[in-house]
Short mmCIF file of C-alpha atoms in Angstrom, two decimals:
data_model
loop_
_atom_site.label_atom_id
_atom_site.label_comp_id
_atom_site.label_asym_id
_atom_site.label_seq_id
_atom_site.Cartn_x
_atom_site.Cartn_y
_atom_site.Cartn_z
CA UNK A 30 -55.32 13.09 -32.91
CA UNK A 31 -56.19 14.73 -29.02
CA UNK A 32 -57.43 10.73 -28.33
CA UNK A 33 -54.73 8.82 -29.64
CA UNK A 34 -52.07 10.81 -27.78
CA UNK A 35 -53.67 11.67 -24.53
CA UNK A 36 -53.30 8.15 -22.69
CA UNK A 37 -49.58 8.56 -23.16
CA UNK A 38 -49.27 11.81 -21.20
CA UNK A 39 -50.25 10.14 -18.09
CA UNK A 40 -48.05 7.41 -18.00
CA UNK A 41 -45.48 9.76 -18.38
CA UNK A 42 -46.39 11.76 -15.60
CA UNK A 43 -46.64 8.53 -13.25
CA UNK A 44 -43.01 7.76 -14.20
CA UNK A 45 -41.84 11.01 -12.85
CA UNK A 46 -43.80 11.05 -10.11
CA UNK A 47 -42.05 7.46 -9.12
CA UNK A 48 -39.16 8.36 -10.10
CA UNK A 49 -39.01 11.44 -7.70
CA UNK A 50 -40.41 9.37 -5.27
CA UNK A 51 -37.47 6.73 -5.29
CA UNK A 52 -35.10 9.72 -5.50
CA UNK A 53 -36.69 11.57 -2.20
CA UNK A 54 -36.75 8.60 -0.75
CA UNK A 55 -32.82 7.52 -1.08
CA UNK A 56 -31.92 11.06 -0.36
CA UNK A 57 -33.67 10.78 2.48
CA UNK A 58 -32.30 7.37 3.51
CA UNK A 59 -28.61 8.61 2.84
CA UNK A 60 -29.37 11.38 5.26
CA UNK A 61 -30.57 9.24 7.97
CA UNK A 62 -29.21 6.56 7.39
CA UNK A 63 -25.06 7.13 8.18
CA UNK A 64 -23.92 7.26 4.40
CA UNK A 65 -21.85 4.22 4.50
CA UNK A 66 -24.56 1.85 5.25
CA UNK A 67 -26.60 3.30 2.53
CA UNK A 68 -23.84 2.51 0.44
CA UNK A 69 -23.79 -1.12 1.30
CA UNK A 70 -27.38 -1.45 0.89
CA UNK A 71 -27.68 0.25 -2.20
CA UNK A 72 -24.68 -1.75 -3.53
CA UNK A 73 -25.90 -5.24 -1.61
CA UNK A 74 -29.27 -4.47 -3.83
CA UNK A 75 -27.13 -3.98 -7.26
CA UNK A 76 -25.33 -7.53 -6.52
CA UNK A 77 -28.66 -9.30 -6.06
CA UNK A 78 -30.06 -8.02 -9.28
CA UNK A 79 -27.01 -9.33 -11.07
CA UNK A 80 -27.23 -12.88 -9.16
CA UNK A 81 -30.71 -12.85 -10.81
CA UNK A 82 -29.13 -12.05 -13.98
CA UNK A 83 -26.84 -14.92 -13.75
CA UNK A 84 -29.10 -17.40 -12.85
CA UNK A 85 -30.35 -16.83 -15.80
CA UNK A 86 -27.20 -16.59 -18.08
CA UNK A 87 -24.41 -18.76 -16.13
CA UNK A 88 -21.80 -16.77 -18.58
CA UNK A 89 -22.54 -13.72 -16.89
CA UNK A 90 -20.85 -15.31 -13.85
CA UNK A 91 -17.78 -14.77 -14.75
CA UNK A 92 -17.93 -11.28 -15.25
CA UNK A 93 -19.73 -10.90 -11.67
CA UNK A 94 -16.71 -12.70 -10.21
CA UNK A 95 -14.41 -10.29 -11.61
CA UNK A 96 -15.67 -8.09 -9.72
CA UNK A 97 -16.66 -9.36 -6.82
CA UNK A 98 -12.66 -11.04 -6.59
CA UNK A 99 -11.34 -7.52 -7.14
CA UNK A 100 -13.35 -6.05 -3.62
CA UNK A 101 -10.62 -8.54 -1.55
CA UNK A 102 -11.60 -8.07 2.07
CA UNK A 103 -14.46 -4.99 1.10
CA UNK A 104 -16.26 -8.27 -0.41
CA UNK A 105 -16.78 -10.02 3.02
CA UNK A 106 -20.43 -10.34 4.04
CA UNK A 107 -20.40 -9.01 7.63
CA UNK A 108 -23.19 -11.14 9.40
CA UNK A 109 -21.32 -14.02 9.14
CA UNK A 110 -19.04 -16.34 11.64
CA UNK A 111 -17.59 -18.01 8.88
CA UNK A 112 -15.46 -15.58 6.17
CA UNK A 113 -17.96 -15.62 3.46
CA UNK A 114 -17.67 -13.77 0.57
CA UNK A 115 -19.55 -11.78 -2.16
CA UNK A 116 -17.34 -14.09 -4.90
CA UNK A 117 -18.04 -17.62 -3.20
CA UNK A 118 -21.51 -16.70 -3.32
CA UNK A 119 -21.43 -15.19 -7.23
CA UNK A 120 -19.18 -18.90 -7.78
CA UNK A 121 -22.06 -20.76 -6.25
CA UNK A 122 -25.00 -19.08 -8.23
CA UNK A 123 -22.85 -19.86 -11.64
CA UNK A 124 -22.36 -23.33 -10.84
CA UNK A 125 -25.89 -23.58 -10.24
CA UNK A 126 -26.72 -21.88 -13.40
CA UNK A 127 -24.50 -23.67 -15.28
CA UNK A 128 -25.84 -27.13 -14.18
CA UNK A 129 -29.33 -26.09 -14.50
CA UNK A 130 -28.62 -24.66 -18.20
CA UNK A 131 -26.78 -27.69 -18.88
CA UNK A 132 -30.46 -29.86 -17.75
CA UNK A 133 -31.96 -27.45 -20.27
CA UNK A 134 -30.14 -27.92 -22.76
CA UNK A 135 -29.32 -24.92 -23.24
CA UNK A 136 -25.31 -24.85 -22.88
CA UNK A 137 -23.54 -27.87 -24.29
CA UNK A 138 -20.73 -27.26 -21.51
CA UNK A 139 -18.19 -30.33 -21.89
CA UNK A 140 -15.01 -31.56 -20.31
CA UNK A 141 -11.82 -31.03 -21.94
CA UNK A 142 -8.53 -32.70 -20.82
CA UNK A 143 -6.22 -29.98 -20.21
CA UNK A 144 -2.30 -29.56 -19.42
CA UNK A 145 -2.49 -29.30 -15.56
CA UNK A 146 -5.53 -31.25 -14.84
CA UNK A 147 -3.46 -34.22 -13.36
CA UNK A 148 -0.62 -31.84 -10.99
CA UNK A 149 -4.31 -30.08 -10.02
CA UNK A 150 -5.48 -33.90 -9.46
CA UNK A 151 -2.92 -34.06 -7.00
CA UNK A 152 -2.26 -31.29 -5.36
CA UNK A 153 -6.01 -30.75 -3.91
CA UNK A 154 -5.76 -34.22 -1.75
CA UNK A 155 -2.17 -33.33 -0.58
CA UNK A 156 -3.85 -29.87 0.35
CA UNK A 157 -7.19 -31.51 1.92
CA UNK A 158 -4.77 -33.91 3.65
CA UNK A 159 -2.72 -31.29 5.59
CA UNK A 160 -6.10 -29.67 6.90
CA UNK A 161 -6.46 -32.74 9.10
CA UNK A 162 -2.47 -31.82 11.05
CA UNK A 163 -3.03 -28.01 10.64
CA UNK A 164 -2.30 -25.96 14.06
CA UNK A 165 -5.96 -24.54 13.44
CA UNK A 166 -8.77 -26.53 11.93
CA UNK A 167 -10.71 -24.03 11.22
CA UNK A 168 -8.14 -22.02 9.46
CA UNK A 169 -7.20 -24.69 7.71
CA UNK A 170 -10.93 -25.46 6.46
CA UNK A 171 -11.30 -21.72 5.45
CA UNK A 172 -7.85 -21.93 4.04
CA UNK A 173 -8.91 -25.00 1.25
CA UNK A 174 -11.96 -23.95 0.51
CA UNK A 175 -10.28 -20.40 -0.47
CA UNK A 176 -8.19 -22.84 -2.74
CA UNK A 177 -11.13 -25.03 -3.88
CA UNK A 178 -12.94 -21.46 -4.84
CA UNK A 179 -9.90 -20.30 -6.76
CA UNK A 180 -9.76 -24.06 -8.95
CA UNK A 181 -13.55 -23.94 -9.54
CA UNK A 182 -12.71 -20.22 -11.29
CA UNK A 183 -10.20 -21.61 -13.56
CA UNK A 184 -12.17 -24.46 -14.75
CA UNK A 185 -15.22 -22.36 -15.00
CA UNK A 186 -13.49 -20.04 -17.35
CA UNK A 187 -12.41 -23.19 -19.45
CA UNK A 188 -16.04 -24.78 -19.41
CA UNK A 189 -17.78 -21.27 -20.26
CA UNK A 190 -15.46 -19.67 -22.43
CA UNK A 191 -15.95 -21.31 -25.89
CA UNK A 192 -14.21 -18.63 -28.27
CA UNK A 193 -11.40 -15.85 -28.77
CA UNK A 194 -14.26 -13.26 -29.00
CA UNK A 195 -15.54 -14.44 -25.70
CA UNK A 196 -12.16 -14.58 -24.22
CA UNK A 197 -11.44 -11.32 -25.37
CA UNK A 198 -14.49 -10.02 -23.96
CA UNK A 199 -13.58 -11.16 -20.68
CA UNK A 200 -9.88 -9.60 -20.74
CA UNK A 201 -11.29 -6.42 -21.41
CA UNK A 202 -13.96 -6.62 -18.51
CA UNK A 203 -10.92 -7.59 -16.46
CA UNK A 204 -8.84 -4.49 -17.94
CA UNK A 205 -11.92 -2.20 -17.41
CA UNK A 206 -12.84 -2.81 -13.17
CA UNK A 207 -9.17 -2.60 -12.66
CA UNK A 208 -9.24 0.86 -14.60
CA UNK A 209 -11.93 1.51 -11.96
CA UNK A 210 -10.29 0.68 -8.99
CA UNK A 211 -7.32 2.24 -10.51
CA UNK A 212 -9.54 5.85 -10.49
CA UNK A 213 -10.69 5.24 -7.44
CA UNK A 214 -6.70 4.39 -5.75
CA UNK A 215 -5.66 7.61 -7.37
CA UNK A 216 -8.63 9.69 -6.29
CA UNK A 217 -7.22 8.38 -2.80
CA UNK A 218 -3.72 9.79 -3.17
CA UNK A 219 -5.95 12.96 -3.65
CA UNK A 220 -8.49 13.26 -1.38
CA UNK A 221 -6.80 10.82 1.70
CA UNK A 222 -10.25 8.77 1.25
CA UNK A 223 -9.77 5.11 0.61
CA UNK A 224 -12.93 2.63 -0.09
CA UNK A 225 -11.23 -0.26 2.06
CA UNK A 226 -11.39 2.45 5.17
CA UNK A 227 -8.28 3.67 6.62
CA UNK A 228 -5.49 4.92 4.58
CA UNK A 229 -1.80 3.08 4.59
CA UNK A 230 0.56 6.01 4.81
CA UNK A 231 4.16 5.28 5.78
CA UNK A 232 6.88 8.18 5.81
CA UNK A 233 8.84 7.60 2.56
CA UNK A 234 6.04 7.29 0.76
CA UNK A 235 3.15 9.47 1.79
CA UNK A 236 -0.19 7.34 1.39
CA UNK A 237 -0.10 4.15 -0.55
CA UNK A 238 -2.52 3.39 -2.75
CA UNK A 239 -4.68 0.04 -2.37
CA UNK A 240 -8.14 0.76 -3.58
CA UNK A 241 -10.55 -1.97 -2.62
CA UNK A 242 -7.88 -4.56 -1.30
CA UNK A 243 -6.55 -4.62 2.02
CA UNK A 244 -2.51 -4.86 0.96
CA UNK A 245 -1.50 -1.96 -1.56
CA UNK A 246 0.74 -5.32 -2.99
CA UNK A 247 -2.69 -6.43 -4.28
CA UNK A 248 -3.47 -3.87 -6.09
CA UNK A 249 -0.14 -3.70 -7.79
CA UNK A 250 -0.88 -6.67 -8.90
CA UNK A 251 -4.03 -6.35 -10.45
CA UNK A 252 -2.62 -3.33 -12.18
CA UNK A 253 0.01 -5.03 -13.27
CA UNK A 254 -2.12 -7.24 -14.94
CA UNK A 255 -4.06 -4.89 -16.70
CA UNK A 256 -1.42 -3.26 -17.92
CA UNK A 257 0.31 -5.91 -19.35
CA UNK A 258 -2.99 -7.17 -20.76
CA UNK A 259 -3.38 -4.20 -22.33
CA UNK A 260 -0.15 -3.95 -24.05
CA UNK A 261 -0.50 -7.82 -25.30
CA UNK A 262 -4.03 -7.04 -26.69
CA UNK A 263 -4.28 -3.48 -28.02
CA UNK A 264 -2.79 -3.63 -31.36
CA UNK A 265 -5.59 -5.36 -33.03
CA UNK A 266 -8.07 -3.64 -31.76
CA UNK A 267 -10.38 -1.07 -33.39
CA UNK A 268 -8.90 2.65 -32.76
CA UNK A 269 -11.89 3.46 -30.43
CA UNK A 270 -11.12 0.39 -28.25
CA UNK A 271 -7.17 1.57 -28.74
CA UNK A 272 -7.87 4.67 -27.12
CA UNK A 273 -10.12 3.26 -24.12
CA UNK A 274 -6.53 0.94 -24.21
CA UNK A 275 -5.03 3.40 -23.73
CA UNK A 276 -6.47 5.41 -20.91
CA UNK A 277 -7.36 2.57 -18.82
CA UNK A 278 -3.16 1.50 -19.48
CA UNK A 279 -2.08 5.27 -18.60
CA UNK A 280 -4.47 5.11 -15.09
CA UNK A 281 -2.80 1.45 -14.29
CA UNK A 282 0.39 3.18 -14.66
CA UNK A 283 -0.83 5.83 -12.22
CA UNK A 284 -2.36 3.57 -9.70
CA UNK A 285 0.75 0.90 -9.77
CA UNK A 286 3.38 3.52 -9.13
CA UNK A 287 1.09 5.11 -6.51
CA UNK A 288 1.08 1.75 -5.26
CA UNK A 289 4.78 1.79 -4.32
CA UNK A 290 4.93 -1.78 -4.53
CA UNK A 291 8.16 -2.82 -5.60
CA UNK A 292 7.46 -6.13 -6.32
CA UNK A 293 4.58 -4.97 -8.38
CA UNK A 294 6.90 -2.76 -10.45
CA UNK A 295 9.69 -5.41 -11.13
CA UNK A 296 6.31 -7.75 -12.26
CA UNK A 297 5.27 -5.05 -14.45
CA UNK A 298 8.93 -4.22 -16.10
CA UNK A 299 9.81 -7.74 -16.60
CA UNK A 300 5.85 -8.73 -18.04
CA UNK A 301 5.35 -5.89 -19.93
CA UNK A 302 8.78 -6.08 -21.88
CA UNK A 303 8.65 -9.76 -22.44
CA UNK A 304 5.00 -9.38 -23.82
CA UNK A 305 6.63 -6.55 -26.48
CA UNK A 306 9.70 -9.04 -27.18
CA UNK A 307 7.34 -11.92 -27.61
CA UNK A 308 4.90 -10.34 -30.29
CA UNK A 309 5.04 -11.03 -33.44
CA UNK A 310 6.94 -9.70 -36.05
CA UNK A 311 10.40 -8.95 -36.61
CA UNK A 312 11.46 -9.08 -32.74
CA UNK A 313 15.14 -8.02 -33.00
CA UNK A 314 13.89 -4.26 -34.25
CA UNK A 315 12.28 -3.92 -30.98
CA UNK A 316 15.39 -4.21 -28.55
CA UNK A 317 17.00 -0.66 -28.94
CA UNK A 318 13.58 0.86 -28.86
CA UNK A 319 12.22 -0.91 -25.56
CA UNK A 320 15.79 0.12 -24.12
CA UNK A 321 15.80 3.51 -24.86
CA UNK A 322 12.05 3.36 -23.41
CA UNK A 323 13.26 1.43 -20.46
CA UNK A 324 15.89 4.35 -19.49
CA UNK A 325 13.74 6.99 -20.10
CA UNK A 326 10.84 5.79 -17.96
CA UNK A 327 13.24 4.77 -15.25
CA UNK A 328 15.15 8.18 -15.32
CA UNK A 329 11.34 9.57 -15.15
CA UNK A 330 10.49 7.22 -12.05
CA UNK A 331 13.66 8.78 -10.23
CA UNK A 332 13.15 12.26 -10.58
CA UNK A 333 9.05 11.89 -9.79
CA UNK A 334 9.42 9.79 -6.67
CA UNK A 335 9.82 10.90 -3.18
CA UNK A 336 13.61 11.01 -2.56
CA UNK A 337 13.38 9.52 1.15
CA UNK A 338 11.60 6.56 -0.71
CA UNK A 339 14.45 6.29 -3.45
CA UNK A 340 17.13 6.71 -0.73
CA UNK A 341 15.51 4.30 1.67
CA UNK A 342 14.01 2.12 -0.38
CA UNK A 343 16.06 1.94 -3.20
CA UNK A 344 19.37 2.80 -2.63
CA UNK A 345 19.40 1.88 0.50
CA UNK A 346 17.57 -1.21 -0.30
CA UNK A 347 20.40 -3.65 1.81
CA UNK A 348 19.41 -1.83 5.00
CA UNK A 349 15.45 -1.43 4.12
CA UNK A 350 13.62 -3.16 7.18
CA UNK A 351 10.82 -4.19 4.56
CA UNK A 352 13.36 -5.72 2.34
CA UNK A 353 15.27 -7.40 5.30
CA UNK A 354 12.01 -9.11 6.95
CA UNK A 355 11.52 -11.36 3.38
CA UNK A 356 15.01 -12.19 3.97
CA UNK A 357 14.42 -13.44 7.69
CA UNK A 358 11.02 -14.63 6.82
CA UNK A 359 12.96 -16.89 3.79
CA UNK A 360 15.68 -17.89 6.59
CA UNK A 361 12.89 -19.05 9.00
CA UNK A 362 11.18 -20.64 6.42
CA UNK A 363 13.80 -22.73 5.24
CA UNK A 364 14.71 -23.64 8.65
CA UNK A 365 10.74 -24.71 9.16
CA UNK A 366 11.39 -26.99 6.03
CA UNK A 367 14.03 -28.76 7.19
CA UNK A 368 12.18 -29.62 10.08
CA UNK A 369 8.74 -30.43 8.52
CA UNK A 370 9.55 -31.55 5.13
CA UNK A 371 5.97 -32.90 4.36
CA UNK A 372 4.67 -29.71 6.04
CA UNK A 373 3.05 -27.79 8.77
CA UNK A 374 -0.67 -28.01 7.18
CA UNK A 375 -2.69 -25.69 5.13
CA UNK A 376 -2.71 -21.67 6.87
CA UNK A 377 -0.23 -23.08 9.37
CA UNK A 378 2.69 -20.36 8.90
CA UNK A 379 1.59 -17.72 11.46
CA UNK A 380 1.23 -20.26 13.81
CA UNK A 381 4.72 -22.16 13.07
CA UNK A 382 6.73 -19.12 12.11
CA UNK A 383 7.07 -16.99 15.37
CA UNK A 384 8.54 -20.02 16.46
CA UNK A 385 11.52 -19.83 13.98
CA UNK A 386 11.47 -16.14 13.99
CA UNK A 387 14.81 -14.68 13.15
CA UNK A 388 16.31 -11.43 12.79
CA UNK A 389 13.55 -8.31 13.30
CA UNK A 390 10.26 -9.60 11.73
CA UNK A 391 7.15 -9.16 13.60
CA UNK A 392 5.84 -12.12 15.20
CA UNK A 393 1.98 -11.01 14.42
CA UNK A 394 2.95 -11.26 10.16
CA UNK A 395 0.25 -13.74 8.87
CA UNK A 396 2.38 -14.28 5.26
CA UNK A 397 5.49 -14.99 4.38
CA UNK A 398 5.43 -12.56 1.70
CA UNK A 399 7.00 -15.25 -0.78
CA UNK A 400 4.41 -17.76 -2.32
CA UNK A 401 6.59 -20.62 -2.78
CA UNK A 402 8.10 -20.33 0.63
CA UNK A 403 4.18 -20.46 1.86
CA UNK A 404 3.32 -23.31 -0.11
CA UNK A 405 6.52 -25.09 0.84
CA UNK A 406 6.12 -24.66 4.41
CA UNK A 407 2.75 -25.47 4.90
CA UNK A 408 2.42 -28.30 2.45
CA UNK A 409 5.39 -29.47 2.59
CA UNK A 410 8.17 -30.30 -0.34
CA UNK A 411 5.99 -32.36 -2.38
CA UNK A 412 3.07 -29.77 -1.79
CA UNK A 413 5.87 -27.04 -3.64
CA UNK A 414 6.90 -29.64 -6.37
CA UNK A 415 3.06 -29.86 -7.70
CA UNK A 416 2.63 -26.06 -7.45
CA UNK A 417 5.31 -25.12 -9.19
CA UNK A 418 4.37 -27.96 -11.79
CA UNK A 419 1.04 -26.69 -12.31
CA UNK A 420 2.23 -23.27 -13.15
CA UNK A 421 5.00 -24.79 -15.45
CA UNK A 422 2.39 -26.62 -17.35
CA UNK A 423 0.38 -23.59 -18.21
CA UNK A 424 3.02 -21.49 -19.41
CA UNK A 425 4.72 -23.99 -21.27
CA UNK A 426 1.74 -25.80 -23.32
CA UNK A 427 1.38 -21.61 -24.16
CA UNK A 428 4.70 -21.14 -24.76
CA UNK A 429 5.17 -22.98 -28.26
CA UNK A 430 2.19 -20.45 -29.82
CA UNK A 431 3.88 -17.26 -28.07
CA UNK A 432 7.38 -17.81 -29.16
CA UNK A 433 5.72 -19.26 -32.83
CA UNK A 434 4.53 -15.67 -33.25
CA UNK A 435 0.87 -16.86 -33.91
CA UNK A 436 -1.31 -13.90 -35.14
CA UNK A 437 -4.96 -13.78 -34.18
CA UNK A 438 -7.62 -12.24 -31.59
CA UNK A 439 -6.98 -15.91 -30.20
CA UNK A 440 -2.88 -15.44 -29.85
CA UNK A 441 -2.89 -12.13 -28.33
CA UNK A 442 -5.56 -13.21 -25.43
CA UNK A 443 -3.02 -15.85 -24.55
CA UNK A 444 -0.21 -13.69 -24.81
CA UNK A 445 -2.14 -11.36 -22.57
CA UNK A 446 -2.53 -13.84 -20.17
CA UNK A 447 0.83 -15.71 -20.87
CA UNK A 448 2.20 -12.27 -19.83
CA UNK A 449 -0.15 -11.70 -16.84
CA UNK A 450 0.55 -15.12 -15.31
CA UNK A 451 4.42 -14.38 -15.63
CA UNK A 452 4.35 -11.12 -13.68
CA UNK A 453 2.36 -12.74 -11.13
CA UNK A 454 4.76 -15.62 -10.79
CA UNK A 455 7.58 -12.86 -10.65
CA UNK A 456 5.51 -10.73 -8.15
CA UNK A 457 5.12 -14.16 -5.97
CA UNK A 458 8.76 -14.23 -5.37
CA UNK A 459 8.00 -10.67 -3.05
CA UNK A 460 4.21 -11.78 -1.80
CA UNK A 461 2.22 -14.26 -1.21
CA UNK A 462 -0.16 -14.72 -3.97
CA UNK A 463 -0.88 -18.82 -4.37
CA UNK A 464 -4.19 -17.83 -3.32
CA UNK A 465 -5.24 -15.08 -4.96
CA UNK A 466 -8.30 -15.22 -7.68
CA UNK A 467 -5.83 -13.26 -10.07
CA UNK A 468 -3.97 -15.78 -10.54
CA UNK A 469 -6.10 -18.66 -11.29
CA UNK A 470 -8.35 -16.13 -13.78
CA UNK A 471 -5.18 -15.80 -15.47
CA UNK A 472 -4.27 -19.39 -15.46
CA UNK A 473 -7.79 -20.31 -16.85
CA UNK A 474 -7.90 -18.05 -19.27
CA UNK A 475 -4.10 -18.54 -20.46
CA UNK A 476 -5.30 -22.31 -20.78
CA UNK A 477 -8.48 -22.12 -22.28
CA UNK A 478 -7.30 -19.77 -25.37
CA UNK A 479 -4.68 -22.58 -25.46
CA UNK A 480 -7.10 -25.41 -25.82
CA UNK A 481 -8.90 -22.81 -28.55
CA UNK A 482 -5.66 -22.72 -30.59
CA UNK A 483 -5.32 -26.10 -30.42
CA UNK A 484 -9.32 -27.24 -31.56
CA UNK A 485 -8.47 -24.53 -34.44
CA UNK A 486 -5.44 -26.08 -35.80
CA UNK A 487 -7.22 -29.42 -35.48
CA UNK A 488 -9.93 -27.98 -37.86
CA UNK A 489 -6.99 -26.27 -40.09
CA UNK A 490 -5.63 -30.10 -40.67
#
């Protein structure tokens, strides 16, 4: 009995003398070592593990990219000239995976025709084609191959996602880092600590939220998204998943309003209620009750914000200097249209706009803070028209299975991301968000559980 048991007890022991050993030794780094760079490395070292992990399973790529989208600016490796990221490197390793799976045999990824592939088909030359007049090259080039990264996401979630369970997987991976960088933007409010450095603190509002990103916008709009995710996806779920739902929707709340993005909140009101309307099931019970809700929460919102903010900001909303500028940023805009209807090239409105600048905007603003107005000025009219048809065609090759009432861990991913996609189209009239990564996740998976409905009711017939 002593022999057979013995050799264990070392082994044991030489595991907890290396794991105190590894332990002494990061203490001992974080001391010297200031504690922020011991951060980065230790975090650097987690994000090359996982890049091993997806080399090996190209699926897990997505999930990486998730995250690595959701750092915005924090995600920036720092050695480089060029603005290289932690995502266009996680987008790289997947698309290397996928094609050496692929050579394996061990994925059977294929291509599907789907609703926007021809607007897409045309609206990456017209972009590549105003590089070459762009006021900055190099903007420009860094510009579309921000774009390029944010196409080669959505058709990545349509080549990799091959069922509702995966899809749904993915939503709640989404639903779950924003919950985390939800946590972490209200631990800020707390503590006056924010991951992305300093904090933004204006005088109405105290400090403003933003988590990872570098706009407190952004992260309205990624909890936004999860919130109205959420709502689209929870009532199927188990009641242990409910009640993770359910937390992760009540710090989303927290973080959005902490946010005080406006834009962000109109997203989230107009989403979240067409989402309820849209689900199926008797719809016309639902209007007195999401009414009643709507009054209550907004008599709530009144009494817990900062009265400077609801008398500035609010109220006062005609006067409001940050409501004003979108107005004389739309004014310049338009006038920059007029005068380059094909466009001023891609990243080209900092450089045009001071040019045009009316009324009491900053010269130094790099966005117009409205996405179409961005898209129309730099790429001109035509540039717009194929934007704006690329978004129509997602929602509305979705739209005849959301307003159908379809039932299904398939129907309520789309919804989820029907819903998601409209807030961030409603958010875009306030900020520019054409290039964000949330938006083309959403599109991709809005159009892949599309194509999934469809291959089902082909297999129904």
């Amino acid at each position: 009995m002593n022999d057979t048991t013995s050799p264990a007890q070392p082994l044991t022991s030489s595991w907890l003398v290396a794991a105190a050993i590894v332990g002494a030794a990061a203490g001992a780094a974080a001391v010297a070592l200031d504690l922020k760079v011991f951060a980065v490395v230790a975090l650097g070292a987690v994000f090359l593990v996982s890049l091993v992990y997806v080399w090996r399973e190209p699926k897990l790529g997505l999930y990486l990219a998730v995250v690595t989208f959701s750092l915005d600016t924090l995600g920036r490796l720092p050695f480089s000239d060029v603005p290289i990221t932690l995502y266009q490197v996680t987008i790289a390793v997947t698309l290397l995976s996928m094609v050496r799976a692929r050579r394996a045999g061990r994925i059977g990824a294929s291509w599907e025709l789907t609703p926007v592939d021809l607007p897409l088909l045309l609206f990456v030359p017209v972009a590549f084609a105003s590089v070459w007049f762009a006021p900055s090259l190099r903007v420009a080039l860094v510009t579309f191959g921000s774009l390029i990264s944010s196409i080669v996401l959505f058709y990545l979630v349509i080549l990799m996602v091959d069922s509702p369970e995966e899809a749904r997987r993915l939503l709640l991976w989404f639903i779950a880092v924003a919950a985390i960088l939800g946590l972490l933007a209200v631990t800020e409010r707390i503590t006056g600590v924010s991951i992305a450095g300093d904090v933004t603190k204006t005088q109405a509002t105290g400090i403003r939220v933003r988590g990872s990103f570098k706009d407190p916008n952004m992260l309205g709009m990624m909890m936004m998204m999860a919130l109205t995710a959420g709502v689209a996806i929870i009532k199927g779920e188990s009641l242990r998943v409910r009640l993770v739902l359910g937390a992760a929707g009540a710090v989303a709340l927290a973080a959005l309003a902490l946010s005080f993005s406006r834009g962000a909140w109109v997203a989230a009101l107009i989403a979240t209620v067409t989402v309820v309307l849209a689900y199926p099931g008797d719809r016309a019970k639902r209007v007195v009750p999401v009414v009643i809700a709507l009054v209550l929460a907004g008599s709530i919102a009144l009494a817990a914000l900062p009265p400077e903010f609801v008398q500035k900001r609010i109220v006062q909303v005609t006067q409001d200097k940050s409501a004003l500028a979108r107005v004389y940023m739309a004014e310049a805009g338009l006038n920059i249209i007029a005068e380059n209807p094909l466009g001023v090239g891609l990243g080209g409105f900092p450089s045009v706009f001071p040019v045009f600048r009316t009324g009491t905007v900053r010269p130094s603003l790099v966005q117009s803070h409205i996405a179409y107005l961005t898209v129309a000025v730099e790429l001109g009219i035509p540039g717009l028209l194929l934007f704006l048809w690329i978004l129509w065609r997602s929602l509305a090759a979705a739209w005849p299975d959301v307003r159908g009432g379809r039932r299904g861990l398939g129907a309520r991913v789309q919804l989820a991301a029907w819903g998601a996609v409209l807030g961030i189209l409603v958010q875009a009239l306030t900020y520019s968000v054409e290039l964000s990564k949330q938006l083309w996740f959403a599109l991709g998976l809005l159009t892949v559980t599309h194509l999934l409905l469809s291959r089902s009711e082909e297999a129904d017939d």
